[in-house]
């Protein structure tokens, strides 16, 4: 595959609604002027891959004339990333102008069947802002390295989604906060930076992750990490790969505990939150009201009569008075005291558990200031999302805390609509606001609708609270829901979602006789899958790789050539779907690739195929024939491989000194116990007999075992003899 020298990355914050969608109405929304005859006001008819799992969106770069043909192929990417210059022309990788932005939808551009994504930098910002505001494109995205540029363009073109360009060196939390402040929606990060943990961290902060791929191996790496989109050099080949894969879970679905675990504990309580966390939930939705003394109580209703042993309204009591009351909704468990939001923040301060805080107060009730104060006190800005049905509250929350995802819950976009109309309404609803929000909790959203939204950078959650059993959860997980919100998250505690290789470094042989099996721990929502004895289940895995040199035979993996490769581990669960590990580096070296001449105490290896160093950084390299130190460690990698793909080669230690003895016969000494002998400081001999020694003199002799084909000479034993 061709490689590009000038690469770009992208990031965007995205609200991942857990419960409801947003109605396209009210003063919060900005409206654009639509002209049905203008193709920029129409929904793009994108190609949606026919896959057995919820596949990531496929995007492509438009860097050359050849790319324009790929954008119009039958199996084409759903998004075209195009860099604009100050003349409002789409430019190639070397800066040459390919076509004017006005021709994007024409044959001279990318055509009608692909979503345009404009990349804007400082030089083109002013012209792009004016142009995109005037066009008010319905179905499109804008990316930039500058968050302010994204924010300004989206203000004038509110139907467009946005993203920040990033090299992925920021942590997920920092990246998500920056995206949130710019009202972005997508994060395109180099595939080499992605892991499952990184992607999950971004999802918890409502950011979609698109992987910027340089080659086919990057595509496999991005898939294994669970990326939401793949920016591919060869989009048709990537689509064909996606369509060939079996049902499986690449992206670990997030679990939201609705009010904790109200089926097994009292709702909105610490014990329910603890149970949810132990069962593998990453997030808890809880409800807050303002108390008489300006504190925040966690309770679902403003009235106390139906939920507690108290009466009246939450606002009629101080927090201390409310804590004397008990939540008593679930008749099968003991009542528990009413909690404050601070109780939750304090209890989970040292964890990664996150919260979706639903503001239940309506217009006129001051709740943002105490909420902001608590978030700042416990440094929770990267672990909370604020949601509310009240428009006024979320508008102020976003204004006061722009780095925090804020969602407005206001009705729903029915999935009963056809895909095109459904996607149009979601775009208009979600994008015409400065808040972080996305699609619906509608459990009936189809795979086609979900894929169409993914192409616009919009994640889809399933916010149904009444899933009946394991099978229904498994269906939602394997269908590709980003988050499932439920009253009983314990149901999926033991559901396999990923693999963890037994070793961080993998080495395979270079012939079938050197093939070895690869193994991994099975990761579940609550930790590891355990057997009846409480031990971790270990699965024998097959490779998932874009490197054709790696072969998986009956005896295990091997490579057809020496080299540095990459692969993820894959295992088919008893339930019929596959789970995957992160992509790992794999060194393919022959069993006899590096050897030791134990007699000469030197290395033997093929310098054209291998590199050997005494340090992991390879700042110093050894040559074949160099001496080695018994008991030391060398680092070996394929010639030309990158740092990090080496493995440690441990040099055996010397055998211990033998138990030697000496017999004196006049002026002669006979040494025994070894195979090589020497008068201290002299040459070594195979004979242990020394004659002609002076009487009245003490001599020191050395005795050792000679080297063999598999071991060094032993440590010497010292024998002192008085003649």
XYZ file of C-alpha atoms in Angstrom:
723
model
C 0.000 0.000 0.000
C 1.183 3.536 -0.651
C 2.228 5.608 2.332
C 1.743 9.311 2.825
C 4.397 11.629 4.160
C 2.073 14.364 5.238
C -0.418 12.947 7.710
C -3.244 14.438 9.680
C -5.112 13.395 12.784
C -8.509 14.321 14.138
C -10.439 14.529 17.383
C -13.976 15.293 18.400
C -16.147 15.245 21.444
C -19.301 13.408 21.155
C -22.210 13.028 23.465
C -23.246 9.421 23.870
C -26.780 9.678 25.194
C -27.808 6.907 27.482
C -31.521 7.301 27.485
C -33.323 9.531 25.035
C -32.759 11.506 21.855
C -33.206 15.172 21.340
C -36.124 16.910 19.645
C -35.218 19.362 16.904
C -37.188 22.196 18.432
C -36.859 25.064 20.862
C -34.668 28.179 21.146
C -31.565 26.096 21.848
C -31.344 24.979 18.217
C -29.851 26.984 15.394
C -31.623 26.724 12.070
C -30.055 26.879 8.639
C -31.533 27.847 5.322
C -32.074 24.750 3.206
C -32.344 24.685 -0.561
C -33.570 21.290 -1.740
C -31.997 21.891 -5.156
C -28.577 22.368 -3.593
C -26.710 19.043 -3.152
C -25.055 20.455 -0.016
C -28.497 20.365 1.622
C -29.098 16.709 0.820
C -28.214 13.573 2.739
C -25.378 11.630 1.114
C -26.181 8.141 -0.201
C -23.160 6.418 1.363
C -22.072 2.804 0.937
C -22.743 0.789 4.113
C -20.683 -2.428 4.353
C -22.654 -5.654 4.755
C -20.988 -7.045 7.878
C -21.685 -9.667 10.558
C -20.791 -7.181 13.300
C -21.115 -3.466 13.937
C -18.269 -2.314 11.710
C -16.470 1.022 11.988
C -17.110 3.696 9.406
C -14.590 3.749 6.556
C -13.110 7.115 5.560
C -10.443 8.002 3.018
C -8.037 10.837 2.306
C -8.305 12.742 -0.954
C -4.648 13.438 -1.727
C -4.459 12.828 -5.477
C -6.390 12.363 -8.710
C -6.268 8.592 -8.138
C -8.167 9.048 -4.880
C -11.087 10.649 -6.736
C -11.721 7.373 -8.539
C -11.679 5.465 -5.240
C -14.254 7.905 -3.853
C -16.660 6.888 -6.626
C -16.087 3.132 -6.557
C -19.013 0.789 -5.874
C -17.543 -0.215 -2.509
C -16.382 3.210 -1.433
C -15.565 4.965 1.798
C -18.439 6.776 3.459
C -16.354 9.883 4.249
C -13.855 11.853 2.133
C -11.291 13.871 4.104
C -10.206 16.883 2.022
C -7.742 19.620 2.939
C -8.760 23.154 1.952
C -6.314 25.952 1.133
C -6.833 29.705 1.331
C -8.296 29.670 -2.204
C -10.985 27.219 -1.090
C -9.554 24.494 -3.270
C -9.058 20.899 -2.232
C -5.321 20.286 -2.239
C -3.304 17.085 -2.532
C -0.578 15.786 -0.328
C 2.030 17.982 -2.027
C -0.131 21.089 -1.990
C -1.318 20.896 -5.603
C -4.887 22.071 -6.200
C -7.192 19.196 -7.216
C -10.558 20.966 -7.599
C -12.469 23.937 -6.120
C -14.594 23.331 -3.038
C -17.614 24.400 -5.115
C -17.175 21.202 -7.173
C -17.123 18.755 -4.241
C -20.369 17.050 -5.311
C -19.655 17.110 -9.037
C -17.850 14.515 -11.153
C -14.714 16.643 -10.947
C -14.923 16.330 -7.157
C -15.773 13.332 -4.974
C -19.345 12.979 -6.228
C -22.659 12.511 -4.461
C -22.142 9.222 -2.635
C -19.705 10.262 0.072
C -19.828 12.588 3.087
C -17.416 15.528 2.722
C -15.063 16.259 5.618
C -13.111 19.506 5.285
C -9.700 19.929 6.910
C -9.047 23.566 7.745
C -5.875 25.180 9.074
C -4.943 28.722 10.044
C -4.238 29.777 6.462
C -7.642 28.672 5.185
C -9.714 29.365 8.314
C -11.196 32.739 7.371
C -12.220 31.713 3.858
C -13.547 28.330 5.029
C -15.560 29.878 7.839
C -17.337 32.224 5.439
C -17.848 29.587 2.752
C -19.133 26.797 5.034
C -21.421 29.218 6.905
C -22.961 30.355 3.639
C -23.341 26.793 2.339
C -24.722 25.519 5.672
C -23.921 21.947 4.619
C -26.383 19.414 6.030
C -24.250 16.301 5.790
C -20.590 17.044 6.434
C -17.767 17.428 8.932
C -15.026 19.947 9.622
C -11.641 19.135 11.186
C -8.765 21.265 12.391
C -5.770 21.154 14.703
C -7.124 24.368 16.205
C -10.138 23.911 18.496
C -11.144 27.529 18.040
C -11.422 27.077 14.260
C -13.755 24.106 14.722
C -15.883 26.028 17.205
C -16.204 29.093 14.944
C -17.077 27.125 11.820
C -19.657 25.007 13.642
C -21.284 28.161 14.993
C -21.930 29.293 11.435
C -22.613 25.849 9.979
C -24.501 24.124 12.819
C -25.503 21.020 10.858
C -21.889 19.947 10.457
C -20.069 17.693 12.901
C -16.596 18.698 14.026
C -13.283 17.231 15.031
C -9.839 18.207 16.233
C -6.678 16.986 14.522
C -4.385 15.266 16.995
C -1.193 13.216 16.931
C -2.525 11.114 19.805
C 0.233 12.065 22.238
C -2.310 13.581 24.624
C -3.985 11.372 27.161
C -7.576 10.416 26.435
C -8.883 12.635 29.214
C -7.023 15.718 27.967
C -8.055 15.088 24.388
C -11.710 14.640 25.320
C -11.731 17.835 27.388
C -10.319 19.857 24.479
C -12.858 18.344 22.126
C -15.676 19.138 24.519
C -14.671 22.772 24.726
C -14.796 23.065 20.922
C -18.114 21.187 20.525
C -16.353 18.620 18.370
C -17.646 15.107 17.792
C -14.946 12.856 16.258
C -11.343 12.083 17.217
C -9.075 10.837 14.440
C -5.916 9.496 16.076
C -2.996 7.609 14.478
C -3.771 3.900 14.660
C -0.349 3.275 16.199
C -1.526 5.145 19.325
C -4.710 3.192 19.844
C -5.486 0.492 22.390
C -8.764 -0.785 23.766
C -8.127 1.162 26.954
C -7.568 4.411 25.042
C -10.741 3.974 22.988
C -12.793 3.101 26.080
C -11.471 6.178 27.865
C -12.604 8.337 24.946
C -16.021 6.693 24.816
C -16.560 7.321 28.515
C -16.109 11.000 27.695
C -18.463 10.781 24.704
C -15.819 11.059 21.976
C -15.863 8.916 18.823
C -12.441 7.639 17.744
C -11.373 7.340 14.110
C -8.050 5.641 13.413
C -5.699 7.259 10.911
C -4.105 4.266 9.145
C -0.942 4.220 7.048
C -1.110 0.602 5.895
C -3.048 -2.643 6.192
C -1.452 -3.563 9.527
C -2.772 -0.283 10.941
C -6.279 -1.290 9.830
C -6.032 -4.524 11.836
C -4.589 -2.607 14.789
C -7.450 -0.104 14.651
C -10.048 -2.863 14.490
C -8.527 -4.676 17.458
C -8.571 -1.467 19.506
C -12.264 -0.923 18.743
C -12.030 2.241 16.637
C -15.324 3.800 15.504
C -13.909 4.798 12.139
C -10.971 3.815 9.929
C -9.246 6.339 7.681
C -7.831 3.970 5.091
C -5.345 4.261 2.235
C -7.253 1.526 0.402
C -10.929 1.927 1.351
C -12.265 -0.769 -0.993
C -9.852 -3.344 0.429
C -10.749 -2.293 3.966
C -14.461 -2.686 3.246
C -13.896 -6.144 1.774
C -11.970 -7.107 4.921
C -14.827 -5.906 7.141
C -17.361 -7.823 5.076
C -15.312 -11.021 5.402
C -15.068 -11.026 9.209
C -17.319 -13.126 11.478
C -19.556 -11.831 14.263
C -17.540 -10.527 17.159
C -16.814 -7.782 19.667
C -13.891 -5.515 18.807
C -15.087 -2.550 20.829
C -15.949 -3.301 24.440
C -19.512 -2.034 25.056
C -19.842 0.314 28.004
C -22.294 -0.445 30.787
C -24.302 2.242 32.521
C -25.976 1.338 35.790
C -29.345 3.091 35.796
C -29.719 4.454 39.344
C -27.197 1.791 40.433
C -28.641 -1.723 40.473
C -32.240 -1.100 41.596
C -33.218 -4.709 40.915
C -30.796 -5.847 43.643
C -30.229 -2.791 45.843
C -32.063 0.387 46.762
C -31.836 2.849 43.870
C -29.473 5.845 43.930
C -27.465 4.465 46.854
C -23.775 3.846 47.491
C -24.316 0.105 47.857
C -26.006 -0.005 44.450
C -23.115 1.913 42.910
C -20.572 -0.433 44.476
C -22.432 -3.465 43.163
C -22.538 -1.890 39.706
C -18.804 -1.192 39.716
C -17.978 -4.733 40.879
C -20.152 -6.116 38.070
C -18.214 -4.248 35.412
C -20.277 -1.093 34.862
C -18.153 1.928 33.984
C -20.848 4.518 34.631
C -23.825 5.168 36.897
C -26.754 7.405 36.121
C -28.037 9.220 39.195
C -30.573 11.953 39.827
C -29.996 15.150 41.826
C -32.229 17.719 43.511
C -31.300 20.867 45.431
C -31.966 20.797 49.167
C -33.247 23.592 51.389
C -29.674 24.510 52.393
C -28.328 24.504 48.825
C -26.792 21.020 48.829
C -27.339 18.252 46.263
C -29.326 15.160 47.256
C -29.373 12.035 45.083
C -32.960 10.892 44.627
C -35.169 10.275 41.606
C -38.293 12.239 42.557
C -38.772 15.688 43.985
C -41.428 14.219 46.256
C -40.335 11.919 49.089
C -43.547 9.969 49.707
C -43.130 7.292 47.018
C -39.423 6.599 47.440
C -38.599 7.059 51.122
C -40.047 6.861 54.604
C -40.310 10.655 54.553
C -42.988 13.017 53.274
C -43.081 16.309 51.412
C -40.557 17.674 48.902
C -36.771 17.424 48.777
C -36.468 21.207 48.764
C -38.303 21.465 52.092
C -35.431 19.786 53.991
C -31.768 20.367 54.668
C -29.336 17.689 53.537
C -28.766 16.520 57.105
C -32.507 16.128 57.585
C -32.811 14.141 54.357
C -30.030 11.803 55.437
C -32.177 10.757 58.371
C -34.667 9.371 55.860
C -34.329 6.031 54.046
C -34.822 4.942 50.446
C -37.266 2.029 50.483
C -38.280 1.285 46.883
C -37.104 -2.314 46.567
C -39.071 -4.440 49.095
C -36.550 -7.312 48.897
C -33.589 -5.428 50.386
C -33.120 -3.324 53.509
C -33.849 0.420 53.370
C -30.813 2.696 53.049
C -30.216 6.364 53.951
C -30.691 9.056 51.324
C -27.274 10.011 49.884
C -25.772 13.282 48.746
C -23.851 13.733 45.502
C -20.794 14.476 47.629
C -21.170 11.027 49.231
C -20.739 9.437 45.798
C -17.786 11.648 44.838
C -16.059 10.928 48.148
C -16.715 7.188 48.035
C -15.406 6.770 44.473
C -12.667 9.421 44.555
C -9.860 6.892 44.096
C -11.505 4.901 41.285
C -12.183 5.366 37.565
C -15.947 4.982 38.004
C -17.878 7.692 36.162
C -21.273 9.333 36.660
C -24.065 10.680 34.488
C -25.695 13.339 36.643
C -29.276 14.054 35.729
C -30.439 17.455 36.933
C -34.076 16.977 37.905
C -34.715 20.603 38.860
C -36.634 22.793 36.449
C -36.209 26.426 35.408
C -35.550 28.838 38.232
C -33.877 26.445 40.661
C -30.187 27.301 41.141
C -28.284 24.050 40.929
C -25.356 24.630 38.554
C -23.185 26.552 41.031
C -23.213 23.900 43.805
C -22.761 21.181 41.176
C -19.749 22.957 39.682
C -18.272 23.493 43.145
C -18.507 19.788 43.968
C -16.999 18.753 40.636
C -14.064 21.101 41.204
C -13.616 20.051 44.839
C -13.249 16.380 43.916
C -11.559 16.977 40.533
C -14.329 15.075 38.723
C -14.490 17.061 35.478
C -13.192 14.113 33.441
C -15.497 11.598 35.149
C -18.939 13.157 34.837
C -21.556 13.950 32.223
C -24.443 16.298 32.923
C -27.884 15.517 31.516
C -31.310 17.058 31.918
C -34.711 17.441 30.300
C -34.563 21.120 31.238
C -33.032 23.139 28.430
C -32.128 26.099 30.617
C -30.085 23.923 32.980
C -27.976 22.239 30.309
C -27.321 25.518 28.489
C -25.930 27.047 31.647
C -24.038 23.887 32.590
C -22.257 23.940 29.219
C -21.501 27.628 29.534
C -20.052 27.230 33.038
C -18.254 23.906 32.403
C -17.443 23.710 28.660
C -15.012 20.799 29.090
C -17.750 18.517 30.477
C -20.126 16.621 28.165
C -23.649 17.978 28.575
C -26.723 16.347 27.050
C -30.211 17.714 26.617
C -32.834 14.984 26.982
C -35.853 16.071 25.030
C -38.030 13.520 23.334
C -36.747 10.999 20.793
C -36.231 10.489 17.089
C -38.279 7.439 16.243
C -36.385 4.586 14.616
C -39.610 3.691 12.802
C -38.552 6.221 10.190
C -36.650 5.035 7.151
C -32.881 5.192 7.493
C -32.466 8.375 5.444
C -35.153 10.326 7.271
C -33.996 8.968 10.614
C -30.382 9.993 9.981
C -31.463 13.425 8.724
C -33.483 14.103 11.858
C -30.698 12.908 14.148
C -28.188 15.162 12.356
C -30.502 18.151 12.569
C -31.321 17.409 16.192
C -27.813 16.691 17.430
C -25.686 19.070 15.403
C -27.835 22.192 15.614
C -26.792 22.726 19.193
C -23.633 23.748 20.965
C -24.078 20.984 23.529
C -22.529 17.520 23.545
C -25.312 15.218 22.482
C -25.969 12.335 20.199
C -28.452 9.759 19.140
C -31.131 7.952 20.964
C -31.803 5.366 23.546
C -34.211 3.767 21.153
C -33.507 0.042 21.517
C -34.962 -0.596 18.059
C -32.338 1.343 16.126
C -31.289 -0.917 13.244
C -27.775 -1.936 12.244
C -28.179 0.080 9.044
C -29.205 3.189 10.976
C -26.345 2.730 13.424
C -23.826 2.354 10.590
C -25.206 5.407 8.802
C -24.816 7.464 11.970
C -21.283 6.147 12.556
C -20.337 7.561 9.144
C -21.304 10.980 10.528
C -19.321 10.447 13.733
C -22.430 9.812 15.828
C -22.283 7.028 18.392
C -25.391 5.047 19.331
C -26.399 3.946 22.793
C -29.099 1.565 23.983
C -30.895 3.024 26.962
C -33.473 0.393 27.689
C -33.792 -0.574 31.337
C -35.769 -3.758 30.925
C -33.513 -6.215 29.086
C -34.788 -9.578 30.219
C -31.749 -11.829 30.240
C -28.257 -12.702 29.124
C -29.301 -13.387 25.552
C -30.783 -9.925 25.079
C -27.691 -8.262 26.506
C -25.438 -10.366 24.289
C -27.474 -9.336 21.269
C -27.067 -5.642 22.105
C -23.350 -6.065 22.781
C -22.638 -7.931 19.549
C -24.915 -5.585 17.587
C -22.436 -2.836 18.424
C -24.155 -0.710 21.057
C -21.622 1.687 22.532
C -23.401 1.819 25.852
C -26.143 -0.280 27.401
C -28.026 1.256 30.316
C -29.798 -1.196 32.575
C -31.373 -1.755 35.976
C -29.315 -4.934 36.451
C -25.795 -4.741 35.073
C -24.798 -7.866 37.036
C -26.329 -10.010 34.279
C -23.330 -9.435 32.007
C -20.593 -9.610 34.656
C -19.113 -12.802 33.146
C -19.686 -11.936 29.498
C -16.434 -12.242 27.447
C -15.557 -8.949 25.782
C -11.774 -9.055 25.142
C -8.530 -11.019 25.484
C -5.317 -10.295 27.370
C -2.181 -12.052 26.028
C -0.200 -13.998 28.622
C 2.983 -12.180 27.596
C 3.612 -8.649 26.383
C 6.251 -9.780 23.898
C 5.487 -12.495 21.361
C 8.095 -14.538 19.541
C 7.283 -17.101 16.880
C 9.440 -19.452 14.815
C 10.007 -19.374 11.083
C 8.985 -22.900 10.132
C 6.090 -25.240 10.781
C 8.235 -27.414 13.044
C 8.865 -24.338 15.218
C 5.164 -23.405 15.444
C 3.768 -22.747 18.900
C 0.285 -22.062 20.210
C -0.597 -18.616 21.584
C -2.703 -18.121 24.687
C -4.629 -15.320 26.386
C -6.750 -14.678 29.441
C -10.449 -14.151 28.708
C -11.539 -10.689 29.864
C -15.131 -10.117 31.000
C -17.040 -7.005 32.003
C -16.182 -7.638 35.661
C -12.545 -8.706 35.231
C -11.446 -12.174 34.107
C -13.420 -15.275 33.278
C -12.757 -17.805 36.062
C -13.124 -21.582 36.134
C -14.742 -23.591 38.921
C -11.507 -23.489 40.918
C -11.390 -19.698 40.764
C -8.483 -19.673 38.309
C -8.339 -17.483 35.217
C -9.565 -19.178 32.070
C -6.836 -19.377 29.419
C -7.927 -19.615 25.788
C -5.857 -20.947 22.892
C -6.021 -18.273 20.213
C -5.522 -17.748 16.500
C -3.829 -14.715 14.919
C -5.700 -11.699 13.594
C -3.212 -9.905 11.400
C -2.631 -8.071 8.164
C 0.810 -9.642 7.735
C 0.523 -12.458 5.208
C 3.815 -13.972 6.376
C 2.196 -15.130 9.627
C 0.645 -18.593 9.323
C -1.561 -20.437 11.807
C -1.301 -24.202 11.382
C -2.483 -27.173 13.463
C 0.518 -26.853 15.792
C 0.304 -23.075 16.217
C 1.768 -19.902 14.727
C 4.888 -19.392 12.683
C 6.144 -16.979 10.037
C 7.403 -17.761 6.576
C 10.169 -15.165 6.874
C 12.335 -13.640 9.598
C 10.976 -10.224 10.550
C 9.029 -7.959 12.886
C 5.255 -8.247 12.537
C 2.064 -7.453 14.413
C -1.055 -9.373 15.329
C -3.985 -9.484 17.694
C -5.171 -12.684 19.362
C -8.659 -13.929 18.489
C -10.847 -16.502 20.243
C -14.333 -17.779 19.441
C -16.470 -17.807 22.581
C -18.887 -20.662 23.371
C -21.676 -18.249 22.401
C -20.530 -18.066 18.787
C -18.945 -14.625 18.618
C -15.240 -13.709 18.594
C -13.347 -11.528 21.045
C -9.968 -9.904 20.399
C -6.880 -8.644 22.168
C -5.018 -5.448 21.388
C -2.534 -5.617 18.531
C 0.922 -6.653 19.749
C 4.391 -6.747 18.190
C 5.543 -10.174 17.042
C 9.174 -11.131 16.354
C 9.649 -14.008 13.931
C 13.048 -15.590 14.437
C 14.287 -19.093 13.705
C 15.048 -21.334 16.659
C 18.683 -21.438 15.524
C 18.697 -17.739 14.710
C 21.154 -16.839 17.466
C 23.638 -19.280 18.946
C 26.616 -19.325 21.295
C 30.003 -20.902 20.715
C 30.471 -22.010 24.323
C 34.123 -22.944 23.766
C 35.120 -19.562 22.379
C 32.422 -17.726 24.416
C 31.248 -15.845 21.332
C 27.956 -15.129 19.523
C 27.010 -16.672 16.211
C 24.191 -15.128 14.121
C 23.320 -13.902 10.634
C 24.018 -10.159 10.673
C 21.933 -9.619 7.519
C 18.814 -10.921 9.295
C 19.275 -10.034 12.951
C 20.451 -7.220 15.189
C 21.868 -7.921 18.661
C 22.532 -5.383 21.403
C 23.477 -5.440 25.099
C 20.790 -2.791 25.759
C 17.130 -2.531 24.857
C 17.606 0.809 23.084
C 20.059 -0.791 20.596
C 22.397 2.194 21.031
C 25.243 -0.332 20.814
C 25.200 -3.314 18.468
C 27.219 -6.526 18.536
C 28.700 -8.437 15.620
C 28.756 -12.163 15.092
C 31.940 -13.451 16.732
C 31.909 -10.894 19.574
C 32.488 -12.205 23.080
C 29.615 -12.628 25.490
C 29.360 -12.501 29.259
C 27.833 -15.610 30.870
C 24.705 -14.773 32.869
C 24.037 -11.555 30.967
C 21.116 -10.463 28.774
C 21.151 -9.460 25.131
C 18.336 -7.990 23.034
C 17.574 -9.394 19.585
C 15.352 -8.120 16.783
C 14.948 -8.537 13.059
C 17.300 -6.340 11.056
C 15.708 -2.943 10.488
C 12.894 -3.506 12.990
C 11.698 -0.642 15.167
C 12.489 -0.272 18.847
C 10.056 -2.199 21.003
C 9.891 -5.236 18.745
C 12.907 -6.992 20.297
C 12.987 -9.892 22.682
C 15.379 -10.622 25.527
C 17.984 -13.336 24.939
C 19.353 -14.531 28.263
C 22.873 -15.935 28.195
C 23.308 -18.999 30.417
C 25.476 -18.622 33.506
C 28.637 -20.596 34.080
C 28.268 -23.916 35.912
C 29.383 -23.880 39.537
C 32.983 -24.724 40.368
C 33.678 -28.476 40.726
C 34.697 -30.099 43.979
C 38.425 -30.433 43.284
C 41.144 -32.138 45.327
C 44.897 -32.733 45.098
C 47.239 -35.615 45.931
C 50.927 -34.861 46.629
C 53.488 -37.461 45.544
C 56.927 -36.125 46.425
C 57.539 -33.203 44.057
C 54.510 -34.140 41.991
C 50.828 -33.052 42.377
C 47.876 -34.976 40.938
C 44.664 -32.872 40.621
C 41.207 -34.465 40.347
C 37.551 -33.340 40.159
C 37.708 -31.420 36.882
C 38.567 -31.768 33.221
C 40.894 -28.758 32.823
C 43.701 -27.647 35.102
C 46.240 -24.891 35.419
C 48.944 -23.633 37.706
C 47.545 -20.305 38.919
C 48.121 -17.733 36.182
C 49.262 -20.313 33.620
C 47.699 -21.919 30.609
C 44.932 -24.473 30.894
C 45.735 -28.139 30.339
C 43.753 -31.332 30.035
C 46.236 -33.028 32.385
C 45.934 -32.736 36.131
C 49.522 -33.919 36.805
C 52.240 -31.384 37.656
C 55.810 -32.478 38.471
C 59.223 -30.997 39.308
C 57.804 -28.744 41.991
C 59.990 -27.229 44.692
C 59.670 -28.612 48.178
C 58.763 -26.190 50.944
C 56.671 -24.130 48.540
C 52.885 -23.537 48.456
C 51.263 -23.669 45.016
C 47.770 -22.577 43.905
C 46.065 -24.548 41.175
C 42.783 -23.900 39.260
C 40.409 -26.710 38.386
C 37.357 -26.400 36.132
C 34.964 -28.340 33.904
C 35.564 -27.840 30.198
C 32.955 -26.248 27.920
C 30.507 -28.477 26.106
C 28.156 -27.855 23.198
C 25.522 -26.578 25.628
C 27.452 -24.936 28.471
C 30.357 -22.670 29.226
C 33.414 -23.760 31.164
C 32.604 -23.835 34.847
C 33.714 -21.406 37.481
C 37.250 -22.436 38.589
C 37.905 -24.112 41.896
C 41.078 -23.002 43.714
C 43.249 -25.726 45.254
C 46.243 -24.779 47.415
C 48.979 -27.404 47.855
C 52.004 -27.359 50.153
C 54.907 -29.347 48.686
